[in-house]
Amino acid sequence: MTALDGPWTLHGDALDGPVPATVPGCVHTDLLAAGLIDDPFLGENEPKTAWIGRSAWAYQLDFDWSDAGDQRADLVCAGLDTIASVTLNGVTLGDTRNMHRSYRFDAREALREGRNRLEVRFADVYQYTDELREQLGDRPNSYPEPFNFVRKMACNFGWDWGPTLVTAGIWRPIGLETWSVARLAEVRPLVTLRDGIGLVEVHVRAERASSAPLTLTAAVGEHRAEVQLIDSDQGLVRLEVPDPARWWPRGYGEPTLHDLTVTLTDGDRELEVWQRRIGFRDLRLDTTPDESGSAFTLVVNDVPVFVRGVNWIPEDAFITRVDRSRYAARLADACVANVNLIRVWGGGIYESEDFYDLCDELGLLVEQDFLFACAAYPEEQPLWSEVEAEAREQVARLTPHPSLVMWVGNNENVWGWRDWGWQADLGDRTWGSGYYFELLPSIVAELDPTRPYWPASPYSGGPFTGAADRHPNDPAYGSTHIWDVWNTHDYTHYRSYKPRFVAEFGFQAPAAYSTLDRAQALAGPALTAHQKAGGGDGKLQRALDEHFGDVQGFDDWHYLTQVNQARAIQLGVEWFRSLRPHCMGTIVWQLNDCWPVISWSAVDGDGRRKPLWYALSRSYADRLLTFQPDGLVAVNETSSEWPLRLPVRRMSLAGEQLATADVDLVVPARGAVTIPLADSVGEPGPDECLVAGNAWWFSGRDKDLAYPAAAYEATASRVEDDVLVTVIAETFLRDLCLFADRVHPAATVDEQLVTLLPGDSFTFRVSGLPLDAAVDELTAAPVLRCVNDRVG
């Protein structure tokens, strides 16, 4: 295919003339590059760009073409955002209404020898949604925007962590493809394991320009098979691969990939070659009923997997700025934090091949939502046909990826219908149930029966018949979302739940200091503009009041809200892991951000790791020690037994050992053991703690504990390109953090949230600090600090 990547120009009624445009790209980034708008990520600029989403735009390209005699010439559009009309030399090739589909237009008759003009016009998406809403009737929605009336990235219209930046543009590659005889229109490999034999069923649909007999060949290594396509445009090639190396998730084995090559030929002439990497693994979702409800366990290669997951949102509000290197960096953040599953949330996009390829390589499981979130979605035309075409394309596209292990119908829409007052507003109007319980499961069953489908997140299983059904967010069944902790309860409330699988739970904190600084949002209205959650600041303050009492000043607020976020998620994760195997998975909301913001993320919008990320990496460790109300729990997610021998100590905060008990046991592979302790070491008082390995237990909230005033010796020294900061505790120090980015935006640190008894020491490694930076700043507040700086 010949890429049509420029030079494009952008045209609009609001412009004095055309401006250079980048394809793939969008109107916002083109206007930003031309200096015509201020960066909406900075300060209070975001609402100043609202007019862009309510305007019509056109992209124009002049290019040369020479007829080489091919039978067909197609304009291939991998992604148009969203309400578009495509013309070539004044001839309309087609119209589009769906960002989540690709399009192919026959351009042969419209092309000219020599100079050609291609134009893609984008209509005002609000005008489109307003007209459709008027026609179909309004539908309930968690946000005051019409994203449920158009097949476009929902969070483009704003979310409780994202800006309202309604884009338009050619957001994926566009090009001309010329061909003769036939081409591969769709290749859909279904890969399974049976009795140690790898089975590959390659379903192929060809598009023909002639009736010539065709040969279809599929090969994996030395294993080959072929079929003839005579008077047909569809074929199935079956391959068997004896005893293949299996694809395993992270922590369970190697994610081995095999090259699959599919070739279409006309006699001796090769017409097209399609190549992907596949993985052999057996997969099922165990939902067996039991005395407590029903399981929700992902089983890969006959091994039950405890999911240590994170939710994924679009990596940038302007998604065309996300390339393979940025995906790689963020997925590396997940891997180093001991994550084994990424849930691609339903208000974003079906991600690029780069994303799924990287997950395949890294052994990261992917749970993929269909793109519906937090709203009632009309089922009438033209939306039904758009949803069906989109789902068929995306299910077929993603079949080669072994990382993809589950399709989910929507995010929170069944829960919304049940609990959020939708039924009274809807009357007899459709709201999406036909998609989630009929259309989508039938498409998955037809095109990809190798993977499970689950109707919603959350969903408690069973057929859907109406309001009398089991509550969709019943923790005893299926998948659960837990949001009362963030909204109304202290985070210790997580321990009141005994769920089977938690697909969402989260707690907010601000982005890193230097991220907010770059965004010009360190204080006042600009900081408020970067808090999108309704009542979010009040909820942050409630948690500060509950744990720390009166907090004054930005530095204390910034640090302690980040500590609260880290502790909340650490408590939740470790509690749910302690329930293994009753509970078999947690998916934390959320890994990443799409701009600089106060949010639930572990890694902020500039790619900086918040203290939560460090807490998550410990809580998701293969081998975990955690204190819980019933004692010390040891969780072992490795394939070998864990001989555990260590003391459990009750210590005064002055460093005196008050009681001790020795633990000597073997934790089974993929298992958890609870060791009762109350009789042997006793409960700690307000000036005491329990410690076992890297696990700590305190009697209450920080404001009620008798912390000493922090005292320590801190030194910094350069070692090659890094700086080592060693802290020797003279008193007890809780949740010691080093915020290296406050010294220089490029500086990072290897650890955070370190707790030390008197006499203990710890060395932080700081990377990325320029040689001319003052290292002494690393040894004092507000860069280096602990909780008992503020509470004591």
PDB file of N, CA, C and O in Angstrom, residues 311-375:
ATOM      1  N   ASN A 311      -6.522  -1.313  35.209  1.00  0.00           N
ATOM      2  CA  ASN A 311      -7.360  -0.787  34.134  1.00  0.00           C
ATOM      3  C   ASN A 311      -6.564   0.195  33.294  1.00  0.00           C
ATOM      4  O   ASN A 311      -5.744   0.969  33.796  1.00  0.00           O
ATOM      5  N   TRP A 312      -6.842   0.153  31.984  1.00  0.00           N
ATOM      6  CA  TRP A 312      -6.121   0.964  30.987  1.00  0.00           C
ATOM      7  C   TRP A 312      -7.106   1.917  30.331  1.00  0.00           C
ATOM      8  O   TRP A 312      -8.166   1.496  29.825  1.00  0.00           O
ATOM      9  N   ILE A 313      -6.754   3.209  30.344  1.00  0.00           N
ATOM     10  CA  ILE A 313      -7.509   4.205  29.586  1.00  0.00           C
ATOM     11  C   ILE A 313      -6.624   4.670  28.429  1.00  0.00           C
ATOM     12  O   ILE A 313      -5.427   4.365  28.400  1.00  0.00           O
ATOM     13  N   PRO A 314      -7.178   5.404  27.441  1.00  0.00           N
ATOM     14  CA  PRO A 314      -6.311   5.923  26.381  1.00  0.00           C
ATOM     15  C   PRO A 314      -5.120   6.679  26.968  1.00  0.00           C
ATOM     16  O   PRO A 314      -5.266   7.463  27.906  1.00  0.00           O
ATOM     17  N   GLU A 315      -3.954   6.443  26.426  1.00  0.00           N
ATOM     18  CA  GLU A 315      -2.702   6.947  26.984  1.00  0.00           C
ATOM     19  C   GLU A 315      -2.521   8.451  26.771  1.00  0.00           C
ATOM     20  O   GLU A 315      -1.690   9.068  27.433  1.00  0.00           O
ATOM     21  N   ASP A 316      -3.296   9.038  25.898  1.00  0.00           N
ATOM     22  CA  ASP A 316      -3.224  10.480  25.655  1.00  0.00           C
ATOM     23  C   ASP A 316      -4.611  10.918  25.201  1.00  0.00           C
ATOM     24  O   ASP A 316      -5.291  10.193  24.463  1.00  0.00           O
ATOM     25  N   ALA A 317      -5.038  12.091  25.635  1.00  0.00           N
ATOM     26  CA  ALA A 317      -6.302  12.619  25.129  1.00  0.00           C
ATOM     27  C   ALA A 317      -6.257  12.771  23.613  1.00  0.00           C
ATOM     28  O   ALA A 317      -7.288  12.662  22.936  1.00  0.00           O
ATOM     29  N   PHE A 318      -5.058  13.013  23.075  1.00  0.00           N
ATOM     30  CA  PHE A 318      -4.850  13.041  21.630  1.00  0.00           C
ATOM     31  C   PHE A 318      -4.138  11.728  21.266  1.00  0.00           C
ATOM     32  O   PHE A 318      -2.910  11.635  21.293  1.00  0.00           O
ATOM     33  N   ILE A 319      -4.928  10.736  20.945  1.00  0.00           N
ATOM     34  CA  ILE A 319      -4.401   9.369  20.872  1.00  0.00           C
ATOM     35  C   ILE A 319      -3.417   9.170  19.728  1.00  0.00           C
ATOM     36  O   ILE A 319      -2.629   8.219  19.761  1.00  0.00           O
ATOM     37  N   THR A 320      -3.407  10.048  18.737  1.00  0.00           N
ATOM     38  CA  THR A 320      -2.453   9.872  17.641  1.00  0.00           C
ATOM     39  C   THR A 320      -1.027  10.182  18.074  1.00  0.00           C
ATOM     40  O   THR A 320      -0.086   9.907  17.326  1.00  0.00           O
ATOM     41  N   ARG A 321      -0.843  10.732  19.263  1.00  0.00           N
ATOM     42  CA  ARG A 321       0.506  10.996  19.761  1.00  0.00           C
ATOM     43  C   ARG A 321       1.123   9.767  20.444  1.00  0.00           C
ATOM     44  O   ARG A 321       2.282   9.811  20.859  1.00  0.00           O
ATOM     45  N   VAL A 322       0.344   8.694  20.568  1.00  0.00           N
ATOM     46  CA  VAL A 322       0.832   7.501  21.255  1.00  0.00           C
ATOM     47  C   VAL A 322       1.433   6.552  20.227  1.00  0.00           C
ATOM     48  O   VAL A 322       0.736   6.052  19.343  1.00  0.00           O
ATOM     49  N   ASP A 323       2.733   6.305  20.337  1.00  0.00           N
ATOM     50  CA  ASP A 323       3.417   5.400  19.418  1.00  0.00           C
ATOM     51  C   ASP A 323       3.873   4.146  20.168  1.00  0.00           C
ATOM     52  O   ASP A 323       3.603   3.990  21.365  1.00  0.00           O
ATOM     53  N   ARG A 324       4.571   3.259  19.455  1.00  0.00           N
ATOM     54  CA  ARG A 324       4.972   1.993  20.062  1.00  0.00           C
ATOM     55  C   ARG A 324       5.866   2.205  21.282  1.00  0.00           C
ATOM     56  O   ARG A 324       5.743   1.499  22.285  1.00  0.00           O
ATOM     57  N   SER A 325       6.754   3.190  21.222  1.00  0.00           N
ATOM     58  CA  SER A 325       7.658   3.408  22.345  1.00  0.00           C
ATOM     59  C   SER A 325       6.897   3.847  23.590  1.00  0.00           C
ATOM     60  O   SER A 325       7.259   3.487  24.716  1.00  0.00           O
ATOM     61  N   ARG A 326       5.841   4.609  23.389  1.00  0.00           N
ATOM     62  CA  ARG A 326       5.063   5.053  24.558  1.00  0.00           C
ATOM     63  C   ARG A 326       4.248   3.899  25.134  1.00  0.00           C
ATOM     64  O   ARG A 326       4.157   3.754  26.359  1.00  0.00           O
ATOM     65  N   TYR A 327       3.668   3.073  24.261  1.00  0.00           N
ATOM     66  CA  TYR A 327       3.020   1.854  24.752  1.00  0.00           C
ATOM     67  C   TYR A 327       4.026   1.008  25.531  1.00  0.00           C
ATOM     68  O   TYR A 327       3.728   0.481  26.603  1.00  0.00           O
ATOM     69  N   ALA A 328       5.217   0.853  24.973  1.00  0.00           N
ATOM     70  CA  ALA A 328       6.233  -0.006  25.609  1.00  0.00           C
ATOM     71  C   ALA A 328       6.601   0.527  26.985  1.00  0.00           C
ATOM     72  O   ALA A 328       6.761  -0.253  27.945  1.00  0.00           O
ATOM     73  N   ALA A 329       6.744   1.842  27.113  1.00  0.00           N
ATOM     74  CA  ALA A 329       7.099   2.418  28.406  1.00  0.00           C
ATOM     75  C   ALA A 329       6.008   2.171  29.440  1.00  0.00           C
ATOM     76  O   ALA A 329       6.288   1.797  30.589  1.00  0.00           O
ATOM     77  N   ARG A 330       4.752   2.374  29.038  1.00  0.00           N
ATOM     78  CA  ARG A 330       3.679   2.224  30.021  1.00  0.00           C
ATOM     79  C   ARG A 330       3.450   0.757  30.377  1.00  0.00           C
ATOM     80  O   ARG A 330       3.203   0.414  31.537  1.00  0.00           O
ATOM     81  N   LEU A 331       3.550  -0.127  29.411  1.00  0.00           N
ATOM     82  CA  LEU A 331       3.383  -1.549  29.713  1.00  0.00           C
ATOM     83  C   LEU A 331       4.560  -2.071  30.528  1.00  0.00           C
ATOM     84  O   LEU A 331       4.401  -2.992  31.343  1.00  0.00           O
ATOM     85  N   ALA A 332       5.733  -1.470  30.339  1.00  0.00           N
ATOM     86  CA  ALA A 332       6.865  -1.815  31.199  1.00  0.00           C
ATOM     87  C   ALA A 332       6.579  -1.403  32.633  1.00  0.00           C
ATOM     88  O   ALA A 332       6.930  -2.117  33.582  1.00  0.00           O
ATOM     89  N   ASP A 333       5.942  -0.233  32.825  1.00  0.00           N
ATOM     90  CA  ASP A 333       5.525   0.166  34.167  1.00  0.00           C
ATOM     91  C   ASP A 333       4.636  -0.906  34.790  1.00  0.00           C
ATOM     92  O   ASP A 333       4.754  -1.215  35.982  1.00  0.00           O
ATOM     93  N   ALA A 334       3.728  -1.443  33.995  1.00  0.00           N
ATOM     94  CA  ALA A 334       2.843  -2.492  34.499  1.00  0.00           C
ATOM     95  C   ALA A 334       3.632  -3.731  34.893  1.00  0.00           C
ATOM     96  O   ALA A 334       3.433  -4.301  35.972  1.00  0.00           O
ATOM     97  N   CYS A 335       4.533  -4.151  34.040  1.00  0.00           N
ATOM     98  CA  CYS A 335       5.285  -5.386  34.299  1.00  0.00           C
ATOM     99  C   CYS A 335       6.148  -5.261  35.548  1.00  0.00           C
ATOM    100  O   CYS A 335       6.198  -6.183  36.377  1.00  0.00           O
ATOM    101  N   VAL A 336       6.845  -4.137  35.683  1.00  0.00           N
ATOM    102  CA  VAL A 336       7.724  -3.964  36.846  1.00  0.00           C
ATOM    103  C   VAL A 336       6.899  -3.903  38.130  1.00  0.00           C
ATOM    104  O   VAL A 336       7.384  -4.249  39.210  1.00  0.00           O
ATOM    105  N   ALA A 337       5.642  -3.496  38.026  1.00  0.00           N
ATOM    106  CA  ALA A 337       4.741  -3.482  39.176  1.00  0.00           C
ATOM    107  C   ALA A 337       4.074  -4.836  39.396  1.00  0.00           C
ATOM    108  O   ALA A 337       3.120  -4.935  40.179  1.00  0.00           O
ATOM    109  N   ASN A 338       4.564  -5.879  38.715  1.00  0.00           N
ATOM    110  CA  ASN A 338       4.085  -7.262  38.904  1.00  0.00           C
ATOM    111  C   ASN A 338       2.647  -7.472  38.426  1.00  0.00           C
ATOM    112  O   ASN A 338       1.958  -8.384  38.876  1.00  0.00           O
ATOM    113  N   VAL A 339       2.223  -6.639  37.505  1.00  0.00           N
ATOM    114  CA  VAL A 339       0.899  -6.773  36.890  1.00  0.00           C
ATOM    115  C   VAL A 339       0.928  -7.921  35.885  1.00  0.00           C
ATOM    116  O   VAL A 339       1.916  -8.121  35.182  1.00  0.00           O
ATOM    117  N   ASN A 340      -0.180  -8.681  35.801  1.00  0.00           N
ATOM    118  CA  ASN A 340      -0.260  -9.727  34.776  1.00  0.00           C
ATOM    119  C   ASN A 340      -1.460  -9.574  33.847  1.00  0.00           C
ATOM    120  O   ASN A 340      -1.624 -10.367  32.916  1.00  0.00           O
ATOM    121  N   LEU A 341      -2.322  -8.554  34.070  1.00  0.00           N
ATOM    122  CA  LEU A 341      -3.479  -8.359  33.184  1.00  0.00           C
ATOM    123  C   LEU A 341      -3.762  -6.869  33.030  1.00  0.00           C
ATOM    124  O   LEU A 341      -3.694  -6.105  33.997  1.00  0.00           O
ATOM    125  N   ILE A 342      -4.080  -6.494  31.806  1.00  0.00           N
ATOM    126  CA  ILE A 342      -4.516  -5.137  31.464  1.00  0.00           C
ATOM    127  C   ILE A 342      -5.970  -5.220  30.999  1.00  0.00           C
ATOM    128  O   ILE A 342      -6.294  -5.975  30.077  1.00  0.00           O
ATOM    129  N   ARG A 343      -6.828  -4.457  31.643  1.00  0.00           N
ATOM    130  CA  ARG A 343      -8.205  -4.354  31.146  1.00  0.00           C
ATOM    131  C   ARG A 343      -8.341  -3.085  30.318  1.00  0.00           C
ATOM    132  O   ARG A 343      -8.152  -1.977  30.821  1.00  0.00           O
ATOM    133  N   VAL A 344      -8.656  -3.243  29.038  1.00  0.00           N
ATOM    134  CA  VAL A 344      -8.870  -2.099  28.145  1.00  0.00           C
ATOM    135  C   VAL A 344     -10.326  -1.662  28.316  1.00  0.00           C
ATOM    136  O   VAL A 344     -11.249  -2.341  27.880  1.00  0.00           O
ATOM    137  N   TRP A 345     -10.479  -0.535  28.950  1.00  0.00           N
ATOM    138  CA  TRP A 345     -11.779  -0.040  29.422  1.00  0.00           C
ATOM    139  C   TRP A 345     -12.659   0.445  28.267  1.00  0.00           C
ATOM    140  O   TRP A 345     -12.186   0.977  27.261  1.00  0.00           O
ATOM    141  N   GLY A 346     -13.982   0.302  28.470  1.00  0.00           N
ATOM    142  CA  GLY A 346     -14.938   0.482  27.389  1.00  0.00           C
ATOM    143  C   GLY A 346     -15.248   1.900  26.963  1.00  0.00           C
ATOM    144  O   GLY A 346     -16.042   2.093  26.026  1.00  0.00           O
ATOM    145  N   GLY A 347     -14.657   2.898  27.595  1.00  0.00           N
ATOM    146  CA  GLY A 347     -14.894   4.271  27.145  1.00  0.00           C
ATOM    147  C   GLY A 347     -13.790   4.810  26.276  1.00  0.00           C
ATOM    148  O   GLY A 347     -13.785   6.000  25.948  1.00  0.00           O
ATOM    149  N   GLY A 348     -12.842   3.928  25.893  1.00  0.00           N
ATOM    150  CA  GLY A 348     -11.699   4.365  25.098  1.00  0.00           C
ATOM    151  C   GLY A 348     -11.762   3.862  23.675  1.00  0.00           C
ATOM    152  O   GLY A 348     -12.740   4.115  22.948  1.00  0.00           O
ATOM    153  N   ILE A 349     -10.715   3.141  23.267  1.00  0.00           N
ATOM    154  CA  ILE A 349     -10.607   2.651  21.893  1.00  0.00           C
ATOM    155  C   ILE A 349     -10.185   1.183  21.916  1.00  0.00           C
ATOM    156  O   ILE A 349      -9.722   0.665  22.932  1.00  0.00           O
ATOM    157  N   TYR A 350     -10.378   0.511  20.790  1.00  0.00           N
ATOM    158  CA  TYR A 350      -9.658  -0.729  20.532  1.00  0.00           C
ATOM    159  C   TYR A 350      -8.243  -0.300  20.162  1.00  0.00           C
ATOM    160  O   TYR A 350      -8.042   0.431  19.190  1.00  0.00           O
ATOM    161  N   GLU A 351      -7.271  -0.741  20.941  1.00  0.00           N
ATOM    162  CA  GLU A 351      -5.923  -0.216  20.783  1.00  0.00           C
ATOM    163  C   GLU A 351      -5.265  -0.730  19.503  1.00  0.00           C
ATOM    164  O   GLU A 351      -5.785  -1.615  18.812  1.00  0.00           O
ATOM    165  N   SER A 352      -4.094  -0.179  19.198  1.00  0.00           N
ATOM    166  CA  SER A 352      -3.383  -0.501  17.961  1.00  0.00           C
ATOM    167  C   SER A 352      -2.725  -1.871  18.050  1.00  0.00           C
ATOM    168  O   SER A 352      -2.587  -2.460  19.130  1.00  0.00           O
ATOM    169  N   GLU A 353      -2.276  -2.366  16.907  1.00  0.00           N
ATOM    170  CA  GLU A 353      -1.557  -3.632  16.889  1.00  0.00           C
ATOM    171  C   GLU A 353      -0.317  -3.581  17.770  1.00  0.00           C
ATOM    172  O   GLU A 353       0.069  -4.584  18.382  1.00  0.00           O
ATOM    173  N   ASP A 354       0.327  -2.423  17.845  1.00  0.00           N
ATOM    174  CA  ASP A 354       1.507  -2.298  18.704  1.00  0.00           C
ATOM    175  C   ASP A 354       1.176  -2.673  20.144  1.00  0.00           C
ATOM    176  O   ASP A 354       1.949  -3.374  20.810  1.00  0.00           O
ATOM    177  N   PHE A 355       0.043  -2.206  20.638  1.00  0.00           N
ATOM    178  CA  PHE A 355      -0.345  -2.487  22.019  1.00  0.00           C
ATOM    179  C   PHE A 355      -0.496  -3.990  22.247  1.00  0.00           C
ATOM    180  O   PHE A 355       0.086  -4.556  23.185  1.00  0.00           O
ATOM    181  N   TYR A 356      -1.268  -4.643  21.401  1.00  0.00           N
ATOM    182  CA  TYR A 356      -1.526  -6.075  21.611  1.00  0.00           C
ATOM    183  C   TYR A 356      -0.277  -6.911  21.317  1.00  0.00           C
ATOM    184  O   TYR A 356      -0.028  -7.922  21.990  1.00  0.00           O
ATOM    185  N   ASP A 357       0.531  -6.497  20.331  1.00  0.00           N
ATOM    186  CA  ASP A 357       1.801  -7.189  20.076  1.00  0.00           C
ATOM    187  C   ASP A 357       2.688  -7.158  21.311  1.00  0.00           C
ATOM    188  O   ASP A 357       3.309  -8.170  21.680  1.00  0.00           O
ATOM    189  N   LEU A 358       2.778  -5.995  21.945  1.00  0.00           N
ATOM    190  CA  LEU A 358       3.613  -5.872  23.134  1.00  0.00           C
ATOM    191  C   LEU A 358       3.068  -6.720  24.277  1.00  0.00           C
ATOM    192  O   LEU A 358       3.835  -7.365  25.011  1.00  0.00           O
ATOM    193  N   CYS A 359       1.763  -6.740  24.439  1.00  0.00           N
ATOM    194  CA  CYS A 359       1.180  -7.598  25.474  1.00  0.00           C
ATOM    195  C   CYS A 359       1.473  -9.069  25.190  1.00  0.00           C
ATOM    196  O   CYS A 359       1.777  -9.844  26.109  1.00  0.00           O
ATOM    197  N   ASP A 360       1.396  -9.473  23.918  1.00  0.00           N
ATOM    198  CA  ASP A 360       1.771 -10.844  23.547  1.00  0.00           C
ATOM    199  C   ASP A 360       3.198 -11.149  23.983  1.00  0.00           C
ATOM    200  O   ASP A 360       3.480 -12.204  24.572  1.00  0.00           O
ATOM    201  N   GLU A 361       4.109 -10.238  23.669  1.00  0.00           N
ATOM    202  CA  GLU A 361       5.529 -10.462  23.951  1.00  0.00           C
ATOM    203  C   GLU A 361       5.810 -10.494  25.448  1.00  0.00           C
ATOM    204  O   GLU A 361       6.680 -11.250  25.905  1.00  0.00           O
ATOM    205  N   LEU A 362       5.101  -9.666  26.199  1.00  0.00           N
ATOM    206  CA  LEU A 362       5.367  -9.525  27.623  1.00  0.00           C
ATOM    207  C   LEU A 362       4.619 -10.532  28.483  1.00  0.00           C
ATOM    208  O   LEU A 362       4.863 -10.621  29.695  1.00  0.00           O
ATOM    209  N   GLY A 363       3.712 -11.278  27.884  1.00  0.00           N
ATOM    210  CA  GLY A 363       2.900 -12.199  28.671  1.00  0.00           C
ATOM    211  C   GLY A 363       1.821 -11.510  29.483  1.00  0.00           C
ATOM    212  O   GLY A 363       1.334 -12.057  30.469  1.00  0.00           O
ATOM    213  N   LEU A 364       1.423 -10.311  29.068  1.00  0.00           N
ATOM    214  CA  LEU A 364       0.362  -9.578  29.751  1.00  0.00           C
ATOM    215  C   LEU A 364      -0.995 -10.006  29.205  1.00  0.00           C
ATOM    216  O   LEU A 364      -1.266  -9.862  28.004  1.00  0.00           O
ATOM    217  N   LEU A 365      -1.844 -10.532  30.048  1.00  0.00           N
ATOM    218  CA  LEU A 365      -3.204 -10.861  29.654  1.00  0.00           C
ATOM    219  C   LEU A 365      -3.973  -9.581  29.357  1.00  0.00           C
ATOM    220  O   LEU A 365      -3.713  -8.533  29.964  1.00  0.00           O
ATOM    221  N   VAL A 366      -4.934  -9.667  28.436  1.00  0.00           N
ATOM    222  CA  VAL A 366      -5.757  -8.504  28.088  1.00  0.00           C
ATOM    223  C   VAL A 366      -7.223  -8.887  28.210  1.00  0.00           C
ATOM    224  O   VAL A 366      -7.673  -9.866  27.605  1.00  0.00           O
ATOM    225  N   GLU A 367      -7.941  -8.128  29.010  1.00  0.00           N
ATOM    226  CA  GLU A 367      -9.403  -8.190  29.028  1.00  0.00           C
ATOM    227  C   GLU A 367      -9.888  -6.990  28.231  1.00  0.00           C
ATOM    228  O   GLU A 367      -9.576  -5.847  28.561  1.00  0.00           O
ATOM    229  N   GLN A 368     -10.632  -7.230  27.175  1.00  0.00           N
ATOM    230  CA  GLN A 368     -11.029  -6.175  26.243  1.00  0.00           C
ATOM    231  C   GLN A 368     -12.524  -5.900  26.359  1.00  0.00           C
ATOM    232  O   GLN A 368     -13.351  -6.762  26.096  1.00  0.00           O
ATOM    233  N   ASP A 369     -12.854  -4.677  26.758  1.00  0.00           N
ATOM    234  CA  ASP A 369     -14.253  -4.248  26.726  1.00  0.00           C
ATOM    235  C   ASP A 369     -14.653  -3.901  25.307  1.00  0.00           C
ATOM    236  O   ASP A 369     -13.872  -3.293  24.550  1.00  0.00           O
ATOM    237  N   PHE A 370     -15.890  -4.238  24.934  1.00  0.00           N
ATOM    238  CA  PHE A 370     -16.499  -3.547  23.815  1.00  0.00           C
ATOM    239  C   PHE A 370     -16.773  -2.110  24.259  1.00  0.00           C
ATOM    240  O   PHE A 370     -16.903  -1.825  25.447  1.00  0.00           O
ATOM    241  N   LEU A 371     -16.881  -1.202  23.294  1.00  0.00           N
ATOM    242  CA  LEU A 371     -16.782   0.218  23.620  1.00  0.00           C
ATOM    243  C   LEU A 371     -18.143   0.844  23.937  1.00  0.00           C
ATOM    244  O   LEU A 371     -18.748   1.559  23.140  1.00  0.00           O
ATOM    245  N   PHE A 372     -18.548   0.554  25.174  1.00  0.00           N
ATOM    246  CA  PHE A 372     -19.761   1.132  25.759  1.00  0.00           C
ATOM    247  C   PHE A 372     -19.446   1.411  27.227  1.00  0.00           C
ATOM    248  O   PHE A 372     -18.927   0.534  27.918  1.00  0.00           O
ATOM    249  N   ALA A 373     -19.803   2.604  27.714  1.00  0.00           N
ATOM    250  CA  ALA A 373     -19.458   2.922  29.097  1.00  0.00           C
ATOM    251  C   ALA A 373     -20.427   3.936  29.688  1.00  0.00           C
ATOM    252  O   ALA A 373     -20.708   4.980  29.084  1.00  0.00           O
ATOM    253  N   CYS A 374     -20.966   3.598  30.869  1.00  0.00           N
ATOM    254  CA  CYS A 374     -21.618   4.555  31.768  1.00  0.00           C
ATOM    255  C   CYS A 374     -22.773   5.322  31.134  1.00  0.00           C
ATOM    256  O   CYS A 374     -22.979   6.497  31.462  1.00  0.00           O
ATOM    257  N   ALA A 375     -23.513   4.673  30.251  1.00  0.00           N
ATOM    258  CA  ALA A 375     -24.640   5.357  29.612  1.00  0.00           C
ATOM    259  C   ALA A 375     -25.576   4.319  29.010  1.00  0.00           C
ATOM    260  O   ALA A 375     -25.204   3.158  28.783  1.00  0.00           O
TER     261      ALA A 375
END
